[in-house]
Amino acid sequence: MGDQDAVRRLSPRRWRILSYLAQHGSASTLDVALVCAVSRLTAHRDLVWLNESRLVRRERSAEDRTHTWWYGVTAEGTEVLRHALTASGRPVPLRLGQRSSGVADALLFLPLVEVSRRNSGRCELYQWLATMETSSWLRQHDLAQLRADGYGVWLQDGRCLRFLVHVDRGPTGDVVAEYERPASGLGGLLGGYRRADRLVPVGAVLLIAQDAEREERLRAGLLRGPLPNVVATTTRQLLYRHWPDEQVWQVPGEGGRRRLIEVGS
């Protein structure tokens, strides 16, 4: 189970880092600094300590010119966390320590955490569920047919928006004709909602398209067959250039774009 003395000296913040890596896959020093609300230097020191204690591993790609280290939990780190959760009577998340990094984490979760930090007291990402916990949440609401990449609760200016997010992975299948690429795989993003016999208990469903052309295809499909829930779309490019709480979300049938907190209104 690793160095027992190191385990005994784990601070609350290092427990949080270990838990984050076990449930969200790999992360950079900057990611950890955002999640723990500490400086990059403090996050680096904690990660180096955890790495030297064999609770996390690190690697970087030889092709990455930034030479960024990426950290992930080890088998020893996972077992330490599992033992601590069991001993305290808390549930052990499914596939603890075996998850890959979620696309929605990078596109929405971490940027919203940073927005919350920069605007403390005015807005906050109150809750975030990763993909597996989101699936569990949907099953609890008898919506097991839905597959979402994340669930969140965003607070801003005294208002609250609960949302589900879906990320478009692009064309699906081994062989996709060029003329089929703009629409390939889009139908599966919303198929579960069309089969649902009830309103999904969120204020909005967020769709992140791979590019502007695929976003336009999504919007056209939603105009032809609207969902009971409010749906808003954006693109990866817009989220790379802007913060996700800004006017990057578009509701089908409307001309302009809304801020995140305005989507469900």
C-alpha positions as a printed NumPy array, in Angstrom:
array([[  0.   ,   0.   ,   0.   ],
       [  2.951,   2.293,  -0.513],
       [  4.958,   4.145,   2.087],
       [  2.829,   3.997,   5.257],
       [  4.666,   6.976,   6.772],
       [  3.883,   9.027,   3.65 ],
       [  0.224,   8.012,   3.871],
       [  0.037,   9.184,   7.484],
       [  1.484,  12.551,   6.452],
       [ -1.036,  13.215,   3.695],
       [ -2.513,  16.687,   4.173],
       [ -6.179,  17.407,   3.318],
       [ -5.056,  19.14 ,   0.134],
       [ -2.973,  16.138,  -0.974],
       [ -5.929,  13.857,  -0.272],
       [ -7.983,  16.117,  -2.525],
       [ -5.369,  15.925,  -5.299],
       [ -5.246,  12.152,  -5.007],
       [ -9.045,  11.956,  -5.147],
       [ -9.225,  14.28 ,  -8.146],
       [ -6.693,  12.258, -10.133],
       [ -8.42 ,   8.975,  -9.231],
       [-11.797,  10.238, -10.455],
       [-10.821,  12.488, -13.357],
       [ -7.807,  10.773, -14.907],
       [ -4.61 ,  12.669, -15.648],
       [ -4.063,  16.357, -14.913],
       [ -1.347,  18.967, -15.294],
       [  0.094,  21.086, -12.509],
       [ -2.067,  23.993, -13.651],
       [ -5.215,  21.839, -13.531],
       [ -4.443,  20.809,  -9.951],
       [ -3.701,  24.409,  -8.978],
       [ -7.134,  25.461, -10.283],
       [ -9.018,  22.658,  -8.557],
       [ -7.275,  23.226,  -5.21 ],
       [ -7.228,  27.043,  -5.478],
       [ -3.498,  27.265,  -4.811],
       [ -0.517,  28.654,  -6.69 ],
       [  1.121,  26.605,  -9.413],
       [  4.253,  26.328,  -7.265],
       [  2.271,  24.869,  -4.346],
       [  0.534,  22.397,  -6.673],
       [  3.92 ,  21.44 ,  -8.131],
       [  5.379,  20.771,  -4.69 ],
       [  2.404,  18.614,  -3.692],
       [  2.552,  16.625,  -6.932],
       [  6.297,  16.051,  -6.613],
       [  5.77 ,  14.836,  -3.028],
       [  2.988,  12.483,  -4.118],
       [  5.126,  11.235,  -6.992],
       [  8.102,  10.555,  -4.721],
       [  5.741,   8.702,  -2.347],
       [  4.662,   6.501,  -5.307],
       [  1.041,   7.589,  -4.948],
       [  0.99 ,   9.32 ,  -8.335],
       [  2.996,   8.848, -11.516],
       [  4.021,  11.437, -14.058],
       [  4.88 ,  11.435, -17.742],
       [  5.304,  13.832, -20.619],
       [  5.364,  13.442, -24.353],
       [  8.64 ,  13.842, -26.196],
       [  6.635,  15.591, -28.938],
       [  5.242,  18.211, -26.549],
       [  7.314,  21.374, -26.95 ],
       [  5.964,  22.756, -23.665],
       [  7.413,  19.741, -21.79 ],
       [  4.289,  19.623, -19.61 ],
       [  4.196,  16.901, -16.954],
       [  0.898,  14.996, -16.711],
       [  0.087,  13.251, -13.449],
       [ -2.09 ,  10.219, -12.778],
       [ -2.844,   8.122,  -9.712],
       [ -0.91 ,   4.861,  -9.269],
       [ -2.298,   1.503,  -8.143],
       [ -0.843,   2.227,  -4.677],
       [ -2.494,   5.638,  -4.613],
       [ -5.832,   4.149,  -5.658],
       [ -5.64 ,   1.507,  -2.927],
       [ -4.771,   4.125,  -0.298],
       [ -7.793,   6.201,  -1.343],
       [-10.082,   3.166,  -1.495],
       [ -9.023,   2.093,   2.009],
       [ -9.584,   5.604,   3.415],
       [-13.066,   5.863,   1.876],
       [-14.07 ,   2.416,   3.134],
       [-12.738,   3.076,   6.63 ],
       [-14.743,   6.319,   6.866],
       [-17.951,   4.669,   5.636],
       [-18.048,   6.653,   2.408],
       [-18.895,   4.992,  -0.934],
       [-16.051,   4.062,  -3.269],
       [-16.688,   5.498,  -6.773],
       [-16.885,   3.038,  -9.645],
       [-13.671,   2.434, -11.593],
       [-11.683,   4.477,  -9.108],
       [ -8.208,   5.11 , -10.497],
       [ -9.098,   3.643, -13.905],
       [-10.73 ,   6.603, -15.612],
       [ -9.486,   8.545, -18.584],
       [ -9.596,  12.331, -18.623],
       [-13.008,  13.676, -19.608],
       [-13.255,  16.062, -22.566],
       [-15.872,  18.106, -20.701],
       [-13.409,  18.588, -17.833],
       [-11.022,  20.513, -20.055],
       [-13.67 ,  22.397, -22.027],
       [-16.066,  23.333, -19.227],
       [-15.194,  22.179, -15.704],
       [-11.685,  23.63 , -15.301],
       [-12.474,  26.93 , -17.108],
       [-15.564,  27.438, -14.908],
       [-13.47 ,  26.731, -11.816],
       [-11.066,  29.458, -12.957],
       [-13.937,  31.879, -13.661],
       [-15.242,  31.188, -10.149],
       [-11.808,  31.92 ,  -8.667],
       [-11.441,  35.182, -10.588],
       [-14.942,  36.357,  -9.64 ],
       [-15.254,  35.086,  -6.096],
       [-18.555,  36.121,  -4.51 ],
       [-20.251,  36.82 ,  -7.845],
       [-20.297,  33.386,  -9.469],
       [-19.451,  29.802,  -8.587],
       [-19.42 ,  26.326, -10.057],
       [-21.385,  24.926,  -7.144],
       [-21.37 ,  21.295,  -8.279],
       [-19.782,  19.173, -10.97 ],
       [-20.243,  15.47 , -11.701],
       [-17.851,  13.651, -14.02 ],
       [-19.145,  11.273, -16.682],
       [-19.593,   8.201, -14.492],
       [-21.264,  10.082, -11.62 ],
       [-23.502,  11.807, -14.179],
       [-24.633,   8.399, -15.462],
       [-25.466,   7.377, -11.894],
       [-27.404,  10.627, -11.382],
       [-29.401,   9.978, -14.568],
       [-30.222,   6.416, -13.491],
       [-31.553,   7.751, -10.195],
       [-33.996,   9.833, -12.264],
       [-34.994,   6.81 , -14.428],
       [-33.109,   8.26 , -17.402],
       [-30.568,   5.487, -17.926],
       [-30.901,   5.801, -21.713],
       [-29.124,   9.173, -21.607],
       [-25.339,   9.412, -21.888],
       [-23.936,  12.8  , -20.853],
       [-20.337,  13.952, -20.365],
       [-21.047,  15.916, -17.203],
       [-23.583,  17.574, -14.929],
       [-23.106,  20.947, -13.275],
       [-24.74 ,  23.629, -11.172],
       [-23.664,  27.168, -12.047],
       [-24.465,  30.126,  -9.765],
       [-24.15 ,  33.719, -10.932],
       [-25.631,  37.027,  -9.796],
       [-28.194,  35.327,  -7.562],
       [-29.35 ,  32.931, -10.277],
       [-28.864,  29.185, -10.674],
       [-28.54 ,  26.976, -13.754],
       [-28.449,  23.184, -13.579],
       [-27.194,  21.662, -16.793],
       [-26.094,  18.512, -18.584],
       [-23.277,  18.784, -21.118],
       [-22.584,  16.684, -24.201],
       [-19.374,  16.932, -26.255],
       [-19.443,  16.159, -29.968],
       [-16.557,  13.772, -30.741],
       [-16.775,  14.336, -34.487],
       [-17.509,  11.818, -37.271],
       [-17.988,   8.243, -36.053],
       [-17.179,   4.985, -37.808],
       [-14.113,   3.633, -39.562],
       [-15.106,   4.825, -43.007],
       [-17.097,   8.044, -43.394],
       [-17.65 ,   9.631, -46.801],
       [-16.583,  13.258, -47.076],
       [-20.13 ,  14.459, -47.706],
       [-21.323,  12.615, -44.558],
       [-18.707,  14.032, -42.199],
       [-20.55 ,  17.259, -41.173],
       [-23.493,  15.265, -39.773],
       [-21.85 ,  11.945, -38.814],
       [-22.414,  11.061, -35.156],
       [-24.674,  14.033, -34.348],
       [-27.862,  11.992, -34.079],
       [-26.54 ,  10.005, -31.145],
       [-25.99 ,  13.13 , -29.043],
       [-29.722,  13.709, -28.601],
       [-31.206,  10.278, -29.26 ],
       [-31.764,   9.515, -25.575],
       [-33.746,  12.721, -25.025],
       [-36.09 ,  11.86 , -27.88 ],
       [-36.781,   8.481, -26.281],
       [-37.353,   9.939, -22.797],
       [-40.957,  10.057, -21.613],
       [-40.344,  12.899, -19.187],
       [-38.636,  16.259, -18.891],
       [-35.016,  15.91 , -17.795],
       [-34.646,  17.775, -14.449],
       [-32.143,  20.404, -15.592],
       [-32.475,  23.984, -16.729],
       [-30.534,  23.4  , -19.946],
       [-28.817,  20.812, -22.087],
       [-25.467,  22.099, -23.393],
       [-23.991,  20.77 , -26.64 ],
       [-20.353,  21.483, -27.551],
       [-19.883,  20.92 , -31.287],
       [-16.538,  20.103, -32.842],
       [-16.754,  23.03 , -35.263],
       [-19.114,  25.715, -36.58 ],
       [-20.469,  23.567, -39.431],
       [-21.441,  20.75 , -37.093],
       [-22.998,  23.26 , -34.684],
       [-25.154,  24.551, -37.538],
       [-26.245,  20.975, -38.32 ],
       [-27.187,  20.479, -34.67 ],
       [-29.191,  23.696, -34.631],
       [-31.026,  22.754, -37.832],
       [-31.943,  19.365, -36.381],
       [-33.238,  20.98 , -33.196],
       [-35.369,  23.413, -35.179],
       [-36.934,  20.494, -37.072],
       [-37.479,  18.496, -33.906],
       [-37.253,  20.562, -30.704],
       [-36.635,  18.893, -27.351],
       [-38.767,  19.545, -24.253],
       [-35.646,  20.879, -22.506],
       [-33.911,  24.133, -23.387],
       [-30.867,  23.323, -25.536],
       [-27.884,  25.597, -26.175],
       [-24.945,  24.992, -28.495],
       [-21.414,  26.287, -28.861],
       [-18.16 ,  25.129, -30.459],
       [-14.787,  24.052, -29.176],
       [-13.201,  26.992, -30.974],
       [-15.375,  29.483, -29.1  ],
       [-14.54 ,  27.836, -25.774],
       [-10.838,  27.972, -26.62 ],
       [-11.103,  31.734, -27.243],
       [-13.587,  32.733, -24.516],
       [-14.594,  31.787, -20.989],
       [-17.602,  29.433, -20.974],
       [-19.75 ,  31.79 , -18.889],
       [-19.571,  34.463, -21.612],
       [-21.826,  34.965, -24.648],
       [-20.845,  31.79 , -26.46 ],
       [-24.105,  29.798, -26.181],
       [-26.742,  29.826, -28.899],
       [-30.346,  28.66 , -28.502],
       [-31.91 ,  27.302, -31.732],
       [-34.262,  29.827, -33.28 ],
       [-32.431,  32.837, -31.82 ],
       [-30.019,  35.131, -33.622],
       [-27.451,  36.042, -31.   ],
       [-25.587,  34.181, -28.272],
       [-26.33 ,  34.159, -24.562],
       [-24.234,  34.024, -21.424],
       [-24.299,  30.662, -19.669],
       [-26.51 ,  31.838, -16.789],
       [-29.034,  33.229, -19.31 ],
       [-29.456,  29.966, -21.232],
       [-32.187,  28.492, -19.045],
       [-34.203,  31.716, -18.747]])
